[in-house]
Every structure is written in C-alpha cells, then in structure tokens.
Tab-separated table of C-alpha atoms in Angstrom:
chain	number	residue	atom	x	y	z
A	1	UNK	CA	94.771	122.939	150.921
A	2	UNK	CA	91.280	124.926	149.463
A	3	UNK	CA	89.823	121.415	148.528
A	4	UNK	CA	88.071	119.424	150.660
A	5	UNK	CA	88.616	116.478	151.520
A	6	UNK	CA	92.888	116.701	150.596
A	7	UNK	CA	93.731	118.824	153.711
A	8	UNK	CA	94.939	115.676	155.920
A	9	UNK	CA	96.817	114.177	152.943
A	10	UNK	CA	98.729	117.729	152.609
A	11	UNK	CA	99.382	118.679	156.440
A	12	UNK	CA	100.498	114.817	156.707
A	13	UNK	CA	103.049	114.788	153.710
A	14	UNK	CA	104.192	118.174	155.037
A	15	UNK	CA	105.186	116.171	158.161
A	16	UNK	CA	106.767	113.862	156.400
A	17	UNK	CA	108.592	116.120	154.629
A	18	UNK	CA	109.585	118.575	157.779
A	19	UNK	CA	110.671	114.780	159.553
A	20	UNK	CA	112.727	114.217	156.548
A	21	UNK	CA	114.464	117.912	156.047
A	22	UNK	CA	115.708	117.890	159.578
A	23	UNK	CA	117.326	114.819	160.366
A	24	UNK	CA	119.021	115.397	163.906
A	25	UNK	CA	114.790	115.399	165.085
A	26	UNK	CA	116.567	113.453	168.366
A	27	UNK	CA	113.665	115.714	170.656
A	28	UNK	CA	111.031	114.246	168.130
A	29	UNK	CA	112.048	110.740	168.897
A	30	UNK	CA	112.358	111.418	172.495
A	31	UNK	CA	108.982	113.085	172.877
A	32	UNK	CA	107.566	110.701	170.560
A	33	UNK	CA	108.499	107.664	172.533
A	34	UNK	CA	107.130	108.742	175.597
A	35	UNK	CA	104.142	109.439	173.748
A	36	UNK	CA	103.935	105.839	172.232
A	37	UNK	CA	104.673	104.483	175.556
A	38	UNK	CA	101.550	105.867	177.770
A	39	UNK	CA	99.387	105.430	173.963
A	40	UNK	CA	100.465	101.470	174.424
A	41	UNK	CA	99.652	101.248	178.293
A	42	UNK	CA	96.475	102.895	177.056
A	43	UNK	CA	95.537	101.055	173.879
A	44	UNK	CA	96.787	97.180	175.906
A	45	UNK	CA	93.990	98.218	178.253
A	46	UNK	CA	91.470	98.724	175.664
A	47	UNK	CA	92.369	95.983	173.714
A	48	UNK	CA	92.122	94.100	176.505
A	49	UNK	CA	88.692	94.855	176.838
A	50	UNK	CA	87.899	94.968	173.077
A	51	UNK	CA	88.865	91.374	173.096
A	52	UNK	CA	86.488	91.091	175.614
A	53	UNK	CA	84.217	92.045	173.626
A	54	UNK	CA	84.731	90.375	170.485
A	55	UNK	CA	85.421	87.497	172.061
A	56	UNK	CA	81.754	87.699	173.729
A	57	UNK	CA	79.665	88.826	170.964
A	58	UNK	CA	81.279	88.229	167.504
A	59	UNK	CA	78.189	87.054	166.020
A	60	UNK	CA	76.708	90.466	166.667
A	61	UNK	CA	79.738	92.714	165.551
A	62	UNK	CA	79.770	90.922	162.102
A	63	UNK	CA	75.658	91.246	161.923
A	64	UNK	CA	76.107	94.941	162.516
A	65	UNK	CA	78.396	95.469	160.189
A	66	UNK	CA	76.504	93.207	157.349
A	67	UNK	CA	73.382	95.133	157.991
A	68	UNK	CA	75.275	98.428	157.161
A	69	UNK	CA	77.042	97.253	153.947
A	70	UNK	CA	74.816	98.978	151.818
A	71	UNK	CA	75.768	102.203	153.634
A	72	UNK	CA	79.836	101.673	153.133
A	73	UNK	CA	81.396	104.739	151.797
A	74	UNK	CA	84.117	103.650	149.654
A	75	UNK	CA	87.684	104.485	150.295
A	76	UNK	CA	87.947	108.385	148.531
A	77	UNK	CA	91.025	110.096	146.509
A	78	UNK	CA	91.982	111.985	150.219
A	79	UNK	CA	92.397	108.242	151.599
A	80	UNK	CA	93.988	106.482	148.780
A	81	UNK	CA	96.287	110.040	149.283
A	82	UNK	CA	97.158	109.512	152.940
A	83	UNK	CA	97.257	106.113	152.499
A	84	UNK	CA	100.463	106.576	149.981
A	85	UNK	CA	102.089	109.425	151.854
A	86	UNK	CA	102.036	106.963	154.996
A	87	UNK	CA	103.175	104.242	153.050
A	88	UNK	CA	106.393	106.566	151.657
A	89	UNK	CA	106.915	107.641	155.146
A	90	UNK	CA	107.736	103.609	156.334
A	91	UNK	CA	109.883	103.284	152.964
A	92	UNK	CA	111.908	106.573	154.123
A	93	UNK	CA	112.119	105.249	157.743
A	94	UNK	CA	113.442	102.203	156.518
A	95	UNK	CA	116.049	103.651	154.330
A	96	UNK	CA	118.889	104.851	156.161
A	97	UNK	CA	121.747	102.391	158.191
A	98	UNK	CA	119.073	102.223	160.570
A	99	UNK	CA	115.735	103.191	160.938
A	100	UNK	CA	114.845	106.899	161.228
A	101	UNK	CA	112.663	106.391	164.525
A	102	UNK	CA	110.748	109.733	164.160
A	103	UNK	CA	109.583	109.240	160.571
A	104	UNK	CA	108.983	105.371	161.425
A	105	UNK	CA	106.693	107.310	164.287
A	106	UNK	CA	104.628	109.133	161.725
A	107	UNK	CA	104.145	106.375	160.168
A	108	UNK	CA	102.926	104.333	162.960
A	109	UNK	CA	100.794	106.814	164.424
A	110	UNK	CA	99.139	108.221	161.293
A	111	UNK	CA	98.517	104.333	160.374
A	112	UNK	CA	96.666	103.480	163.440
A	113	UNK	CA	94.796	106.908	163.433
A	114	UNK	CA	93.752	105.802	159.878
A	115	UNK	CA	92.340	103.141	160.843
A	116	UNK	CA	90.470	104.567	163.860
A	117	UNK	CA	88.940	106.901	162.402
A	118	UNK	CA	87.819	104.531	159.255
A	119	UNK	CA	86.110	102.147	161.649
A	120	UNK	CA	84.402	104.843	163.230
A	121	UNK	CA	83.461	105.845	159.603
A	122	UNK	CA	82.061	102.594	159.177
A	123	UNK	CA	79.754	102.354	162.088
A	124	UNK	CA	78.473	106.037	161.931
A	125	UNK	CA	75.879	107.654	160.043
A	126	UNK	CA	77.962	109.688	158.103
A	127	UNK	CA	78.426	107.221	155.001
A	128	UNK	CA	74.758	107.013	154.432
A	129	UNK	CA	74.473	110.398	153.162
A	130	UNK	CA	77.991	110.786	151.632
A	131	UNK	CA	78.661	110.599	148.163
A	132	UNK	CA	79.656	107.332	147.304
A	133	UNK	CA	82.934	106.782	145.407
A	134	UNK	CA	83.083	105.138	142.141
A	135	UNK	CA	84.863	101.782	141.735
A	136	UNK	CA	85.200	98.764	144.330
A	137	UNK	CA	88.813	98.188	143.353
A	138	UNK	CA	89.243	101.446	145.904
A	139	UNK	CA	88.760	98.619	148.331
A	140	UNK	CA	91.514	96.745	147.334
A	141	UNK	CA	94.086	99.856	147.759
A	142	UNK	CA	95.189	100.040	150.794
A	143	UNK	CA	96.019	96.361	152.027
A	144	UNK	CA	97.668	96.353	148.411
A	145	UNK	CA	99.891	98.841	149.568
A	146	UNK	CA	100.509	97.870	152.888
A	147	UNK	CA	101.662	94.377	151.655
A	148	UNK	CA	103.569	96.073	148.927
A	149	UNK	CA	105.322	97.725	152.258
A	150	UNK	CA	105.771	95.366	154.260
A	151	UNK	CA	107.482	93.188	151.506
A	152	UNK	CA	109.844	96.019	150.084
A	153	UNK	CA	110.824	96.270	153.636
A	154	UNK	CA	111.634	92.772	154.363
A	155	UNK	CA	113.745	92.893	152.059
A	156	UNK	CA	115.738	96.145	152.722
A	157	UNK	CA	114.735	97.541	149.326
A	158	UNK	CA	114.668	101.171	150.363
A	159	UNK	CA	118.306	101.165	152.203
A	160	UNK	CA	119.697	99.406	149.135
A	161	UNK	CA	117.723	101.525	146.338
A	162	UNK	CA	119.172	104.982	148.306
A	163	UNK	CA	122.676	103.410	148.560
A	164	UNK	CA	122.433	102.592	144.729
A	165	UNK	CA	121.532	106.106	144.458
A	166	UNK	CA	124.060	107.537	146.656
A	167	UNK	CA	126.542	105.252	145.384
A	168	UNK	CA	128.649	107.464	142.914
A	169	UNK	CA	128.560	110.382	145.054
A	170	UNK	CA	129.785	108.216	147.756
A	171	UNK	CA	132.909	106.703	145.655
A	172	UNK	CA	133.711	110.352	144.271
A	173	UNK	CA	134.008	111.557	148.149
A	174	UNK	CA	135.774	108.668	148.917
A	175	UNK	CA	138.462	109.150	145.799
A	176	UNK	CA	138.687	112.734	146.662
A	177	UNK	CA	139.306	111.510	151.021
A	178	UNK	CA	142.425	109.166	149.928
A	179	UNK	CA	143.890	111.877	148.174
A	180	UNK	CA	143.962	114.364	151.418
A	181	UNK	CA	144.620	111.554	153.489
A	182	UNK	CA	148.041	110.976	151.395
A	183	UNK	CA	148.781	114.772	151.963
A	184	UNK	CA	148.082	114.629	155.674
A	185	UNK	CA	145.474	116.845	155.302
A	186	UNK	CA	142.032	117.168	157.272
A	187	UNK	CA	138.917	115.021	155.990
A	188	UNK	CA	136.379	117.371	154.343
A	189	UNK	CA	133.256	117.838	156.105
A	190	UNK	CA	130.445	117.759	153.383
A	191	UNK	CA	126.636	118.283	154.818
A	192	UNK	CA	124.978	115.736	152.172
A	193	UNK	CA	126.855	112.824	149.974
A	194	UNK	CA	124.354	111.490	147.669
A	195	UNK	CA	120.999	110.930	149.074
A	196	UNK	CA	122.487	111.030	153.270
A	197	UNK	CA	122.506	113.826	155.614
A	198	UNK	CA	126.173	113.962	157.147
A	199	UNK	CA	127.774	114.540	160.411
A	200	UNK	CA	131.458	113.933	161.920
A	201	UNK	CA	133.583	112.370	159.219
A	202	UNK	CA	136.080	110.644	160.714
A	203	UNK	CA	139.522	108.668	159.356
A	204	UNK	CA	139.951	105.139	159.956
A	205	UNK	CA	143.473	103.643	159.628
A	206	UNK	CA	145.207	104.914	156.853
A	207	UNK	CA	143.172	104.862	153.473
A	208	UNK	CA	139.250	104.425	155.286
A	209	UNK	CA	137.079	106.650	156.649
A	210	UNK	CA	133.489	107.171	158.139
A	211	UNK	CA	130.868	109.498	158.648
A	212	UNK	CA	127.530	109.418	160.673
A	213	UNK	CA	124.433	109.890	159.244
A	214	UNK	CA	121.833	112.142	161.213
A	215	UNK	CA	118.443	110.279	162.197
A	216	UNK	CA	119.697	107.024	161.814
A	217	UNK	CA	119.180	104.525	164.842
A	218	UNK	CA	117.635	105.626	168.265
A	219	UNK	CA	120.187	105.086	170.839
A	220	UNK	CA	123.275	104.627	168.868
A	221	UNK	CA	125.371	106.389	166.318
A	222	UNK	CA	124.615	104.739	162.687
A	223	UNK	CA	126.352	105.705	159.060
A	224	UNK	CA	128.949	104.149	156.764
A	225	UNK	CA	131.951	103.445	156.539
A	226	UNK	CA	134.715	103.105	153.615
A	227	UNK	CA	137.201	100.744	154.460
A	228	UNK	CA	139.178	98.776	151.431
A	229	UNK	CA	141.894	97.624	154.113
A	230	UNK	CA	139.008	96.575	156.261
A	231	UNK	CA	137.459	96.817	159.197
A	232	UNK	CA	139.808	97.687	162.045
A	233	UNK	CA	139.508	96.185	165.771
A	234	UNK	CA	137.647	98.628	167.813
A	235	UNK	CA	134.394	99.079	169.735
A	236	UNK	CA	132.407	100.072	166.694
A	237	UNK	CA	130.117	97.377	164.842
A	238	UNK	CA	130.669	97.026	161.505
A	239	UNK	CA	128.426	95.068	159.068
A	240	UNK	CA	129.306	94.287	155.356
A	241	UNK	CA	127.455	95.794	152.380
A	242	UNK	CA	129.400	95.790	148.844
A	243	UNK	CA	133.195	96.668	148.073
A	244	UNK	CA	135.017	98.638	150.981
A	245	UNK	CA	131.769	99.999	152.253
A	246	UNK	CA	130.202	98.750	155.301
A	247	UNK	CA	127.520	100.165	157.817
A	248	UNK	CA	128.299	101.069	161.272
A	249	UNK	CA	126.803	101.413	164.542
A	250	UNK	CA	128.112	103.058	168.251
A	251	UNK	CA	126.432	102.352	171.234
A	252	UNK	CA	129.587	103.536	173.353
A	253	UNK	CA	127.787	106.693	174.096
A	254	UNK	CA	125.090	105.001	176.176
C-alpha cells in the first residue's frame, strides 16, 4: 500500500477477497444491480451519442490518436496487477453451480472502469511526461488475458477445476452422510466441504442428499447434490455432472 502506483491493485484484490470470504453478499448483489441498472440507462445514452460521434468523424479520432503515439505510456506493473486480480475475480465468479453475481459485479465494473480511465490516459497529457515502461509486449497483456478468460470460461474450467478440488472432501462427507442416514440420524451441518461455502444440507430419498452453496445464482437457490439412486421427481432442477453428483437449482422461492 506505501508504493505508488500498487494501491488500486491492493484495495481491488482486497475486494475480491472480502466478495469471496462472505458468500451470503445477497445486499451486495441487490445494491449492485440497481447500480448496474441506472449505470446502463446512463452509459446506452452515451453510447448512443459516442456512436454518433464515431460514426461522424472516425477519420479524426484515429488521426488524434496517431499523432499522440509517440506520447503512449505503456501499460505499467500496477495495470498488468489489476488487470490479473480482475481477471481472477471472473474465474471465481464463474466457479460455483452458478455464477457468484457480486464477484461477477466486481469484475464487470472494475473492467469497464479500467478501461475508462486508460482511454482517458491516452488522450491526456499525462503520458507525455510519465516514465515510460520498458517492453512493448506490456501491450500485448491484457487482451492476452482477457481471451485467456473468456475461453477458460466457455468452457466451465473454473466450476470443474474447484469441483476436482473439492471432489474428495465431497465423497468423504458423502460416505460419512450414508452412514447417519442408515442410523436415522440427523445430516451434519458442515460450514465448508472442499473448496464450497455451505448452507442447509438436506436428505433426499433414502441414501442422497444436498446442500446449498452461499453466493451461487441470483434469484434462485444453487449447490449440489449426491444422489446414486438418482434424481427424484420434485420441483428442483437437477443437471448431471459425474457419478451420483449433480448440480441443483430452486426458483420455488420466487
């Protein structure tokens, strides 16, 4: 925090961290969505009008910005920093059942400030006088990472590498469940399992079980579910991963 230039990278990974310690953040989502909704009223009206404007004089924009490309600051360490923590912070959002709406928010919303403020960088004075980093491949950085993001996420790497991590711990619970279940005994109620926050464990049918996992989906109840008999016929959702486990979603709350 006493060196300049790495305070934004800091305070932003230590919201990314307090997003990620307290799971139930329901109010963060709720005030956060509100918040996104008048920003996107907002920004369509601007964008509106910055199309506009690029549409009108795009010569111009790209001779203003040629002109000053001997006065580009290259991307620093405290960018290429940000730029990571934001990119972990879409990887954790995207790692539970469902996605963790208030971390997917930071994301978002530190992503678009980035690149606010970095094209107001570019067409300010400030970069003439700054020290210029070494080493062009800084440009190449961040859309590196945001493609490495994007395609991680199409493919559901981070919920699969945390349920691969979560796995054993998972299977040991569920070992340890089937026992008390044969005794007619109550379900333990663990906080964590693995890698996953846990609320309300629940039995299903005779041998299954399944617990919720705190932060996961927006308006529904999201977690998973151990079920070697198989799903049973109710009003939960239940979607196939590996063995007896499954995901689940609730929307009979709302």
């Amino acid at each position: 925090m006493t060196v300049h230039g790495y305070r934004g990278p800091v305070l932003l990974a230590l919201l990314v961290l307090l997003v990620a310690a307290v799971p139930r953040a329901t109010g963060i989502v709720a005030v956060g969505g509100a918040v996104v909704a008048v920003c996107l009223v907002a920004l369509a009206a601007l964008g509106c009008i910055a199309a506009l404007v690029a549409a009108a004089v795009p010569v111009a924009a790209a001779t203003a910005l040629w002109r000053r490309r001997g006065r580009l600051r290259r991307p620093g360490n405290s960018v290429l920093a940000g730029c990571a923590v934001l990119a972990a912070a879409a990887l954790l959002a995207f790692s539970l059942p469902a996605a963790d709406w208030a971390m997917a928010f930071v994301a978002l919303a530190g992503g678009g400030a980035a690149v606010v403020l970095w094209f107001g960088r570019l067409f300010s004075d400030a970069p003439a006088a700054a020290v210029r980093p070494a080493g062009n491949w800084r440009w190449a950085v961040p859309p590196l990472l945001l493609a490495a993001t994007a395609v991680l996420l199409h493919f559901q790497v981070p919920q699969q590498a945390r349920f691969a991590l979560a796995r054993p711990a998972l299977s040991s619970f569920a070992e340890r469940a089937g026992h008390v279940a044969a005794g007619n005994g109550g379900l333990p109620q663990p906080s964590y399992l693995g890698t996953y926050p846990v609320d309300d464990v629940t039995a299903v049918g005779v041998r299954g079980f399944r617990f919720t996992v705190p932060g996961s989906g927006l308006l529904e109840r999201t977690g998973f579910a151990y079920l070697p008999d198989g799903p049973p016929e109710d009003d939960v959702t239940y979607t196939h991963r590996s063995g007896p486990w499954y995901t689940w979603s609730d929307h009979g709350d709302w």
